[in-house]
Short mmCIF file of C-alpha atoms in Angstrom, two decimals:
data_model
loop_
_atom_site.label_atom_id
_atom_site.label_comp_id
_atom_site.label_asym_id
_atom_site.label_seq_id
_atom_site.Cartn_x
_atom_site.Cartn_y
_atom_site.Cartn_z
CA MET W 128 76.77 120.92 86.34
CA LYS W 129 77.25 117.81 88.49
CA PHE W 130 75.70 114.57 88.85
CA ILE W 131 74.32 113.44 92.28
CA VAL W 132 74.38 109.59 92.70
CA LYS W 133 71.83 108.39 95.25
CA LEU W 134 72.38 105.05 97.02
CA PHE W 135 70.31 101.91 96.55
CA PRO W 136 67.82 102.08 99.64
CA GLU W 137 69.11 98.71 101.00
CA ILE W 138 72.61 100.22 101.59
CA THR W 139 71.07 103.00 103.67
CA ILE W 140 69.76 100.40 106.16
CA LYS W 141 72.96 98.60 106.85
CA SER W 142 74.91 99.12 110.00
CA LYS W 143 77.34 102.14 110.02
CA PRO W 144 80.46 100.20 109.37
CA VAL W 145 78.95 98.20 106.42
CA ARG W 146 77.27 101.24 104.98
CA THR W 147 80.75 103.00 105.14
CA GLN W 148 82.32 100.23 103.46
CA PHE W 149 79.73 100.01 100.74
CA VAL W 150 79.87 103.81 99.98
CA LYS W 151 83.58 103.64 99.86
CA LYS W 152 83.56 100.74 97.37
CA LEU W 153 80.90 102.50 95.20
CA ARG W 154 82.86 105.62 95.15
CA ARG W 155 85.98 103.70 93.99
CA ASN W 156 84.11 101.73 91.32
CA ILE W 157 82.60 105.03 89.93
CA ARG W 158 85.99 106.68 89.83
CA THR W 159 87.45 103.62 88.09
CA LEU W 160 84.71 103.47 85.50
CA LEU W 161 84.29 107.18 84.80
CA ARG W 162 87.88 108.35 84.60
CA VAL W 163 88.36 106.18 81.48
CA ILE W 164 85.81 108.60 79.83
CA ASP W 165 86.80 111.80 81.55
CA PRO W 166 90.30 111.73 83.22
CA GLU W 167 89.73 115.04 84.90
CA LEU W 168 86.46 114.07 86.46
CA GLU W 169 86.02 114.42 90.19
CA VAL W 170 84.27 112.07 92.44
CA GLU W 171 83.33 113.33 95.79
CA GLY W 172 82.20 111.15 98.61
CA GLY W 173 79.43 111.43 101.17
CA TRP W 174 77.17 109.58 103.81
CA ASP W 175 74.09 109.44 101.53
CA ARG W 176 75.39 110.41 98.14
CA VAL W 177 78.18 110.42 95.82
CA GLU W 178 78.85 113.61 93.71
CA VAL W 179 80.36 113.38 90.30
CA VAL W 180 81.74 116.63 88.62
CA PRO W 181 82.67 116.27 84.86
CA SER W 182 85.46 118.38 83.54
CA THR W 183 83.25 119.74 80.82
CA GLU W 184 79.53 120.02 80.03
CA ASP W 185 80.05 118.48 76.51
CA PRO W 186 76.70 116.71 75.81
CA GLN W 187 78.16 113.57 74.38
CA LEU W 188 80.65 113.01 77.07
CA CYS W 189 77.99 113.60 79.70
CA ALA W 190 75.80 111.17 78.08
CA GLN W 191 78.49 108.55 78.23
CA LEU W 192 79.02 109.33 81.91
CA VAL W 193 75.21 108.95 82.67
CA GLU W 194 74.96 105.72 80.68
CA ARG W 195 77.92 104.23 82.76
CA LEU W 196 76.32 105.38 86.04
CA MET W 197 73.03 104.10 85.03
CA ASN W 198 74.56 100.57 84.65
CA THR W 199 76.74 100.68 87.84
CA PRO W 200 75.53 98.28 90.73
CA GLY W 201 74.70 100.09 93.88
CA ILE W 202 73.01 103.18 92.54
CA ALA W 203 69.25 103.96 92.98
CA HIS W 204 69.09 107.04 90.77
CA ILE W 205 71.24 109.75 89.28
CA LEU W 206 70.27 113.54 89.48
CA GLU W 207 71.63 115.82 86.86
CA VAL W 208 71.87 119.19 88.74
CA SER W 209 72.91 122.81 88.42
CA GLN W 210 74.24 124.07 91.95
CA HIS W 211 74.09 127.65 93.32
CA ARG W 212 74.97 129.41 96.51
CA PHE W 213 72.39 131.19 98.31
CA GLU W 214 71.76 133.13 101.65
CA THR W 215 68.04 133.64 101.94
CA LEU W 216 64.73 132.12 101.08
CA HIS W 217 64.18 134.84 98.54
CA ASP W 218 67.62 134.21 96.95
CA LEU W 219 66.19 130.50 96.36
CA PHE W 220 63.09 131.91 94.57
CA GLU W 221 65.34 134.14 92.27
CA ILE W 222 67.76 131.49 91.33
CA THR W 223 64.93 129.00 90.65
CA ARG W 224 63.12 131.51 88.43
CA ALA W 225 66.18 132.31 86.57
CA GLU W 226 67.03 128.62 85.91
CA VAL W 227 63.43 127.26 85.09
CA GLY W 228 61.21 130.22 84.68
CA GLU W 229 60.93 130.14 80.90
CA SER W 230 60.41 126.38 80.88
CA LEU W 231 57.16 126.86 82.90
CA ALA W 232 55.31 128.92 80.29
CA GLY W 233 51.87 127.43 79.47
CA LYS W 234 52.32 124.60 81.92
CA THR W 235 50.92 123.72 85.29
CA PHE W 236 53.62 122.93 87.85
CA CYS W 237 54.49 122.14 91.52
CA VAL W 238 57.73 122.71 93.53
CA ARG W 239 59.12 119.85 95.65
CA ALA W 240 62.04 120.43 97.87
CA SER W 241 64.13 118.49 100.26
CA ARG W 242 66.22 120.32 102.79
CA SER W 243 69.15 119.33 105.12
CA GLY W 244 71.27 121.57 107.39
CA GLU W 245 70.29 124.59 109.55
CA HIS W 246 67.82 126.97 107.98
CA GLU W 247 65.27 129.48 109.10
CA PHE W 248 62.43 127.87 107.00
CA THR W 249 61.00 124.37 106.46
CA SER W 250 61.01 122.32 103.20
CA HIS W 251 57.23 122.99 103.02
CA GLU W 252 57.65 126.79 103.61
CA ALA W 253 60.35 126.82 100.81
CA GLU W 254 57.97 124.93 98.43
CA ARG W 255 55.06 127.40 99.11
CA TYR W 256 57.40 130.66 98.82
CA ILE W 257 59.15 129.56 95.61
CA GLY W 258 56.05 128.03 94.18
CA GLY W 259 54.05 131.18 94.73
CA GLY W 260 56.79 133.39 93.33
CA LEU W 261 57.01 131.22 90.23
CA ASN W 262 53.29 131.35 89.92
CA GLN W 263 53.16 135.15 90.01
CA HIS W 264 56.43 136.02 87.95
CA THR W 265 56.29 133.55 85.14
CA ASP W 266 53.93 132.62 82.42
CA ALA W 267 52.99 129.28 84.06
CA LEU W 268 49.29 128.25 83.82
CA GLY W 269 49.33 127.81 87.53
CA VAL W 270 50.19 125.42 90.52
CA ARG W 271 48.75 121.86 90.55
CA LEU W 272 49.92 119.70 93.20
CA LYS W 273 48.44 116.56 91.82
CA ASP W 274 49.54 115.60 88.18
CA PRO W 275 51.17 118.75 87.21
CA ASP W 276 52.65 119.10 83.67
CA THR W 277 56.10 119.68 85.34
CA THR W 278 57.57 119.26 88.68
CA VAL W 279 60.46 121.61 89.91
CA ARG W 280 62.64 119.48 92.10
CA LEU W 281 65.02 121.21 94.52
CA GLU W 282 67.69 119.96 96.85
CA ILE W 283 68.59 122.51 99.75
CA ARG W 284 71.84 121.58 101.49
CA ASN W 285 73.35 123.92 103.93
CA LYS W 286 73.90 127.09 101.79
CA THR W 287 73.86 125.20 98.44
CA LEU W 288 70.75 124.90 96.23
CA SER W 289 70.79 121.99 93.62
CA ILE W 290 68.12 122.36 90.83
CA VAL W 291 67.49 119.00 89.35
CA ARG W 292 67.45 119.21 85.59
CA ARG W 293 66.93 115.57 85.05
CA ARG W 294 66.63 112.22 86.95
CA TYR W 295 67.89 108.91 85.55
CA GLU W 296 67.08 105.63 87.06
CA GLY W 297 69.95 103.39 88.33
CA LEU W 298 70.54 99.67 88.36
CA GLY W 299 70.06 99.04 92.02
CA GLY W 300 71.83 96.36 93.97
CA PHE W 301 75.07 96.59 95.77
CA PRO W 302 78.30 97.91 94.77
CA LEU W 303 80.45 95.46 92.81
CA GLY W 304 83.09 93.77 94.96
CA THR W 305 81.24 94.05 98.36
CA GLN W 306 80.44 90.27 98.14
CA ASP W 307 82.68 87.36 97.58
CA PRO W 308 83.28 86.24 93.95
CA VAL W 309 81.45 83.30 92.09
CA LEU W 310 82.05 81.33 89.03
CA SER W 311 79.06 81.45 86.57
CA LEU W 312 78.45 78.55 84.12
CA ILE W 313 77.61 80.49 80.92
CA SER W 314 76.22 79.09 77.65
CA GLY W 315 75.21 82.30 76.16
CA GLY W 316 71.50 81.76 76.26
CA PHE W 317 68.73 83.79 78.07
CA ASP W 318 69.13 81.88 81.41
CA SER W 319 72.88 81.92 82.03
CA THR W 320 73.30 85.54 80.97
CA VAL W 321 70.45 86.74 83.16
CA SER W 322 71.75 84.75 85.98
CA SER W 323 75.17 86.27 85.61
CA PHE W 324 73.82 89.61 85.43
CA LEU W 325 71.63 89.28 88.69
CA MET W 326 74.85 88.09 90.52
CA THR W 327 76.74 91.18 89.37
CA LYS W 328 73.89 93.48 90.19
CA ARG W 329 74.09 92.12 93.69
CA GLY W 330 77.59 93.27 94.13
CA VAL W 331 79.26 89.73 93.32
CA ASN W 332 82.27 89.83 91.12
CA THR W 333 81.11 87.24 88.58
CA HIS W 334 83.70 85.10 86.59
CA PHE W 335 82.66 83.05 83.60
CA CYS W 336 83.21 79.37 82.91
CA PHE W 337 82.21 78.03 79.40
CA PHE W 338 82.00 74.42 78.39
CA ASN W 339 82.77 74.09 74.85
CA LEU W 340 80.63 71.05 73.59
CA GLY W 341 82.18 71.32 69.92
CA GLY W 342 80.91 74.49 68.41
CA LYS W 343 83.46 77.23 67.40
CA ALA W 344 80.71 79.72 66.46
CA HIS W 345 79.15 79.05 69.98
CA GLU W 346 82.41 79.81 71.73
CA VAL W 347 82.76 83.13 69.90
CA GLY W 348 79.26 84.05 70.65
CA VAL W 349 79.65 83.22 74.39
CA LYS W 350 82.91 85.24 74.60
CA GLU W 351 81.00 88.20 72.99
CA VAL W 352 77.98 87.91 75.57
CA ALA W 353 80.32 87.47 78.42
CA TYR W 354 82.47 90.65 77.31
CA TYR W 355 79.24 92.52 77.05
CA LEU W 356 78.14 91.64 80.47
CA TRP W 357 81.43 92.62 81.90
CA SER W 358 82.03 95.72 79.93
CA LYS W 359 78.46 97.15 80.65
CA PHE W 360 77.93 96.14 84.22
CA GLY W 361 81.21 95.01 85.82
CA ALA W 362 84.04 96.74 84.19
CA SER W 363 85.22 98.17 87.56
CA HIS W 364 86.77 94.71 88.45
CA ARG W 365 88.97 92.09 86.87
CA VAL W 366 87.06 89.22 85.66
CA MET W 367 88.24 85.73 84.22
CA PHE W 368 86.79 83.89 81.24
CA VAL W 369 87.51 80.20 81.39
CA SER W 370 86.83 77.85 78.60
CA VAL W 371 86.88 74.17 79.07
CA PRO W 372 87.04 71.83 76.05
CA PHE W 373 84.24 69.27 76.53
CA GLU W 374 83.95 67.49 73.29
CA GLU W 375 85.70 64.36 74.42
CA VAL W 376 83.47 64.40 77.63
CA VAL W 377 80.43 64.44 75.32
CA ALA W 378 81.76 61.60 73.15
CA GLU W 379 82.43 59.55 76.25
CA ILE W 380 78.83 60.07 77.44
CA LEU W 381 77.37 59.35 74.14
CA THR W 382 79.27 55.97 74.21
CA ARG W 383 79.12 54.85 77.73
CA VAL W 384 75.86 56.30 79.37
CA ASP W 385 72.38 55.14 79.04
CA ASN W 386 70.36 57.52 76.94
CA SER W 387 67.79 58.59 79.51
CA GLN W 388 70.60 59.54 81.98
CA MET W 389 72.79 61.60 79.57
CA GLY W 390 71.54 64.89 80.46
CA VAL W 391 72.00 64.53 84.21
CA VAL W 392 75.39 62.94 83.79
CA LEU W 393 76.51 65.77 81.64
CA LYS W 394 75.45 68.47 84.20
CA ARG W 395 77.20 66.39 86.94
CA MET W 396 80.51 66.25 84.84
CA MET W 397 80.20 70.20 84.49
CA LEU W 398 79.79 70.72 88.19
CA ARG W 399 82.71 68.33 88.95
CA ALA W 400 84.89 70.47 86.59
CA ALA W 401 83.67 73.89 87.67
CA SER W 402 84.07 72.91 91.32
CA GLN W 403 87.58 72.10 90.80
CA ILE W 404 88.24 75.09 88.68
CA ALA W 405 86.57 77.27 91.32
CA GLU W 406 88.61 75.75 94.04
CA GLU W 407 91.81 76.53 92.33
CA MET W 408 90.61 80.12 91.52
CA GLU W 409 89.71 80.46 95.38
CA ILE W 410 86.05 81.03 94.53
CA GLY W 411 83.58 79.54 97.01
CA ALA W 412 80.38 79.23 94.92
CA LEU W 413 79.02 78.36 91.45
CA VAL W 414 76.15 80.01 89.58
CA THR W 415 73.84 78.38 86.96
CA GLY W 416 70.84 79.57 85.16
CA GLU W 417 68.52 76.65 85.99
CA ALA W 418 64.96 77.09 86.89
CA ILE W 419 62.44 74.54 88.17
CA ALA W 420 60.99 72.25 85.53
CA GLN W 421 62.08 74.49 82.66
CA VAL W 422 63.64 71.63 80.98
CA SER W 423 63.90 67.80 81.86
CA SER W 424 67.10 67.99 83.78
CA GLN W 425 65.78 70.76 85.91
CA THR W 426 63.21 68.94 88.02
CA LEU W 427 63.65 68.72 91.74
CA PRO W 428 64.88 65.21 91.87
CA ASN W 429 67.33 65.71 88.87
CA LEU W 430 68.76 68.95 90.53
CA ALA W 431 69.25 67.04 93.85
CA VAL W 432 71.35 64.29 92.12
CA ILE W 433 73.26 66.91 90.16
CA ASP W 434 74.19 68.82 93.26
CA ALA W 435 75.15 65.73 94.99
CA VAL W 436 78.24 65.45 93.06
CA THR W 437 79.99 68.40 94.70
CA ASP W 438 80.32 70.26 98.05
CA THR W 439 80.63 73.51 96.32
CA LEU W 440 77.68 75.98 97.02
CA VAL W 441 75.59 75.97 93.74
CA LEU W 442 73.54 79.27 93.48
CA ARG W 443 70.42 79.54 91.01
CA PRO W 444 69.16 83.10 90.90
CA LEU W 445 66.49 82.07 88.42
CA ILE W 446 65.16 78.96 90.29
CA ALA W 447 61.55 80.21 90.64
CA MET W 448 61.29 82.57 87.70
CA ASP W 449 59.03 82.13 84.61
CA LYS W 450 60.66 82.02 81.27
CA GLN W 451 59.04 85.14 80.12
CA ASP W 452 60.38 87.08 83.18
CA ILE W 453 63.87 85.94 82.26
CA ILE W 454 63.42 87.11 78.70
CA ASN W 455 62.00 90.41 79.89
CA ILE W 456 65.19 90.93 82.04
CA SER W 457 67.25 89.94 79.04
CA ARG W 458 65.63 92.42 76.89
CA ARG W 459 66.02 95.18 79.62
CA ILE W 460 69.84 94.60 80.03
CA GLY W 461 70.53 94.08 76.24
CA THR W 462 71.25 90.43 76.10
CA GLU W 463 68.12 89.27 74.29
CA GLU W 464 69.58 89.69 70.82
CA PHE W 465 72.63 87.85 71.90
CA ALA W 466 70.69 84.91 73.23
CA SER W 467 68.19 84.71 70.24
CA HIS W 468 71.14 84.68 67.74
CA MET W 469 73.32 82.47 69.70
CA PRO W 470 74.61 79.52 67.57
CA GLU W 471 74.17 76.86 70.27
CA TYR W 472 75.55 73.51 69.99
CA CYS W 473 74.58 70.38 72.17
CA GLY W 474 75.96 66.94 71.64
CA VAL W 475 73.97 65.28 74.30
CA ILE W 476 70.24 65.10 73.59
CA SER W 477 68.20 62.25 75.27
CA VAL W 478 65.29 60.82 73.47
CA ASN W 479 63.50 60.02 76.64
CA PRO W 480 65.33 61.89 79.43
CA THR W 481 64.59 61.10 82.99
CA THR W 482 62.77 63.59 85.13
CA ARG W 483 63.24 61.55 88.39
CA ALA W 484 66.92 60.69 88.41
CA ARG W 485 68.03 58.18 91.24
CA LYS W 486 71.40 58.77 92.64
CA HIS W 487 72.41 55.18 92.61
CA ARG W 488 71.36 54.67 89.01
CA VAL W 489 73.27 57.72 87.83
CA GLU W 490 76.32 56.55 89.71
CA ARG W 491 75.99 53.09 88.07
CA GLU W 492 76.16 54.77 84.75
CA GLU W 493 79.11 56.94 85.74
CA GLU W 494 81.12 53.70 86.67
CA ARG W 495 81.47 53.10 82.89
CA PHE W 496 82.73 56.74 82.17
CA ASP W 497 86.52 57.12 81.95
CA MET W 498 87.15 59.93 84.56
CA ALA W 499 90.69 60.35 82.93
CA VAL W 500 88.61 62.16 80.10
CA LEU W 501 87.27 64.66 82.58
CA GLU W 502 90.71 65.23 84.03
CA ARG W 503 92.12 65.88 80.60
CA ALA W 504 89.34 68.53 79.99
CA ILE W 505 90.03 70.26 83.14
CA LYS W 506 93.75 70.49 82.58
CA GLY W 507 93.05 71.52 78.93
CA ARG W 508 91.10 74.68 80.05
CA GLN W 509 92.15 77.98 79.00
CA ALA W 510 91.71 81.03 81.27
CA MET W 511 92.18 84.75 80.39
CA PRO W 512 91.02 88.10 81.82
CA ILE W 513 88.00 89.00 79.93
CA ASN W 514 89.41 92.32 78.75
CA HIS W 515 92.13 90.37 77.08
CA ILE W 516 89.72 87.99 75.29
CA LEU W 517 91.49 88.12 72.11
CA GLY W 518 94.65 86.65 73.63
CA GLN W 519 93.04 83.08 73.31
CA LEU W 520 92.99 83.56 69.54
CA GLU W 521 96.84 84.02 69.24
CA ALA W 522 97.05 80.86 67.25
CA GLN W 523 94.92 82.40 64.61
CA GLU W 524 96.02 85.22 62.28
CA ARG W 525 94.16 88.37 63.25
CA ALA W 526 92.06 90.27 60.69
CA ALA W 527 93.92 93.20 59.21
CA GLU W 528 93.22 96.59 60.92
CA THR W 529 93.24 99.99 59.27
CA ALA W 530 92.90 103.66 60.38
CA GLU W 531 91.92 104.79 56.87
CA VAL W 532 88.89 104.04 54.78
CA ALA W 533 89.61 103.76 50.98
CA SER W 534 87.36 104.88 48.29
CA GLY W 535 84.30 102.60 47.87
CA GLU W 536 84.85 100.72 51.21
CA VAL W 537 81.88 100.55 53.60
CA VAL W 538 82.24 100.92 57.35
CA ILE W 539 79.86 98.69 59.39
CA ASP W 540 79.18 100.04 62.81
CA ILE W 541 78.51 96.90 64.81
CA ARG W 542 78.20 98.38 68.28
CA HIS W 543 74.96 97.92 70.31
CA PRO W 544 72.14 100.40 69.33
CA THR W 545 72.41 102.13 72.62
CA GLU W 546 76.19 102.94 71.98
CA GLN W 547 75.26 103.95 68.37
CA GLU W 548 72.70 106.41 69.72
CA ILE W 549 74.82 107.93 72.40
CA LYS W 550 78.04 108.29 70.20
CA PRO W 551 77.00 108.15 66.42
CA LEU W 552 79.72 107.26 63.97
CA GLU W 553 80.07 110.13 61.35
CA LEU W 554 82.63 109.82 58.73
CA GLU W 555 82.57 112.37 55.96
CA GLY W 556 82.45 110.94 52.52
CA VAL W 557 82.16 107.41 53.89
CA GLU W 558 79.19 105.00 53.79
CA VAL W 559 78.34 103.79 57.14
CA ILE W 560 75.83 101.13 57.89
CA GLU W 561 74.49 99.98 61.24
CA VAL W 562 74.40 96.21 61.77
CA PRO W 563 74.69 95.19 65.54
CA PHE W 564 77.11 92.48 66.23
CA TYR W 565 74.53 90.02 67.22
CA ALA W 566 72.99 90.27 63.78
CA LEU W 567 75.96 90.60 61.70
CA HIS W 568 76.57 86.75 61.08
CA SER W 569 73.18 86.43 59.44
CA ARG W 570 73.15 89.69 57.60
CA PHE W 571 76.69 89.80 56.17
CA ALA W 572 76.16 87.09 53.68
CA GLU W 573 73.31 89.34 52.19
CA LEU W 574 75.78 92.22 51.44
CA ASP W 575 77.44 92.91 48.19
CA PRO W 576 80.24 90.39 47.87
CA GLY W 577 82.11 92.61 45.42
CA ARG W 578 82.69 95.39 48.09
CA GLN W 579 85.21 95.73 51.00
CA TYR W 580 83.82 96.08 54.49
CA LEU W 581 85.49 97.49 57.62
CA LEU W 582 83.95 96.43 60.99
CA PHE W 583 83.81 99.21 63.67
CA CYS W 584 83.36 99.04 67.54
CA GLU W 585 84.63 101.23 70.23
CA LYS W 586 87.49 99.19 71.49
CA GLY W 587 87.90 96.80 68.56
CA VAL W 588 87.35 93.61 70.49
CA MET W 589 84.00 92.66 69.01
CA SER W 590 85.06 93.87 65.45
CA GLN W 591 88.16 91.67 65.70
CA LEU W 592 86.28 88.75 67.05
CA HIS W 593 83.61 88.91 64.19
CA ALA W 594 86.21 89.71 61.44
CA MET W 595 88.09 86.54 62.29
CA HIS W 596 84.94 84.61 62.44
CA LEU W 597 83.73 85.76 59.04
CA ARG W 598 87.10 85.14 57.57
CA ASP W 599 86.84 81.53 58.79
CA GLU W 600 83.52 81.29 57.27
CA GLY W 601 85.11 82.18 53.75
CA PHE W 602 84.55 85.86 53.55
CA SER W 603 87.76 87.49 52.56
CA ASN W 604 86.21 91.07 52.05
CA VAL W 605 86.31 92.19 55.65
CA ARG W 606 88.77 93.94 57.92
CA VAL W 607 88.65 96.06 61.09
CA TYR W 608 88.43 99.84 61.12
CA ARG W 609 90.37 101.26 64.08
CA PRO W 610 90.59 105.13 63.84
CA SER W 611 93.31 105.16 66.54
CA VAL W 612 95.55 102.49 64.84
#
């Protein structure tokens, strides 16, 4: 068995040098991502495809490989195939009958074949010969070219026949790393997570910048969703997470700036800070989740005044999208629950916010703002590779980890439901309950306080973050379950 990875169509219309570069990058990304799951896996390149050969046909391992491929930018779809050598047209029929014949019993079917290389028959002739043979020599109900019960898909390439067992839809977009990096301003809500995803999908290595307005729970939540986005869609590349302490900036705005102008001034301060951070990181563009007229600060006059504060390119992938469209994407990529449970904090709320900001008016308000406060916030930022996200919490005592489950203890599987389905956690004699991390905070208080709970996730990052947070909330009956410890 092997997987044939088909390129996103936009890649195939690029010039030869660009296409070669994109395919090379996609091959490298796939190899980086999949060899973590299967170290012996082989990745073979080609002009119009990438072939992935796992070291085993273990269903659980293959399911993990497919899930990773489906979320890798640059892939249109993935074909799970069995491959066979052949010599003649009749060989094609015999091989196909042996592979799929029994599955056609009681069904209508058609044969669809694509062909490349030198052969004595056309694709249409192969379809007719193989289809006719299957119709005569199986228990199928018959051939139906339109809306059949099943379609037998074949790829004939030189002397190799690939019989498609299953097709999986890919993410699309461009291979990650084919475009210059950006710094995405992320708050953890629907908009900033979707805008970050869309940039990653387009092949842009997307780093994260979070402005902490004063909520510890919010920062933990944003780290989680940023880590999720990276690990699911961008783990082939190194990504930084930057946290900027903005509490003092908020306090300065509240005491110095007119109420109606506070929202615009806050956004300008964020862009000032993000632009300086991006320049120091050698990143040429910022990304925000703003959409026209979604909130008061996002009218065209306001956005123009906000952007006037920086020469750095500001990208807004959602600028013309409806909120429901954004939520639908969020649901599809798995961040909807993050956003809906995000414990957001906002210290700047205008009673009558301006929707038609004037640059001279905003600049007059900012004259009363002590810019040293902003400089302290920028200097006080903390940056870390997102895969080392626990490093920022060194000052706190980490939750205890254990590889053993004692009698009476309960293991809570906090992984995303997709991960739980692909690789169920089964522990003999141990009670395991499934509570996705995005719902853990609200549901943990409902659990029996007299029992001990062990949090589990694949790499221990989410479970450690949540265990530390729950402990800070006063729950002492929680630890981390790490079977590999």
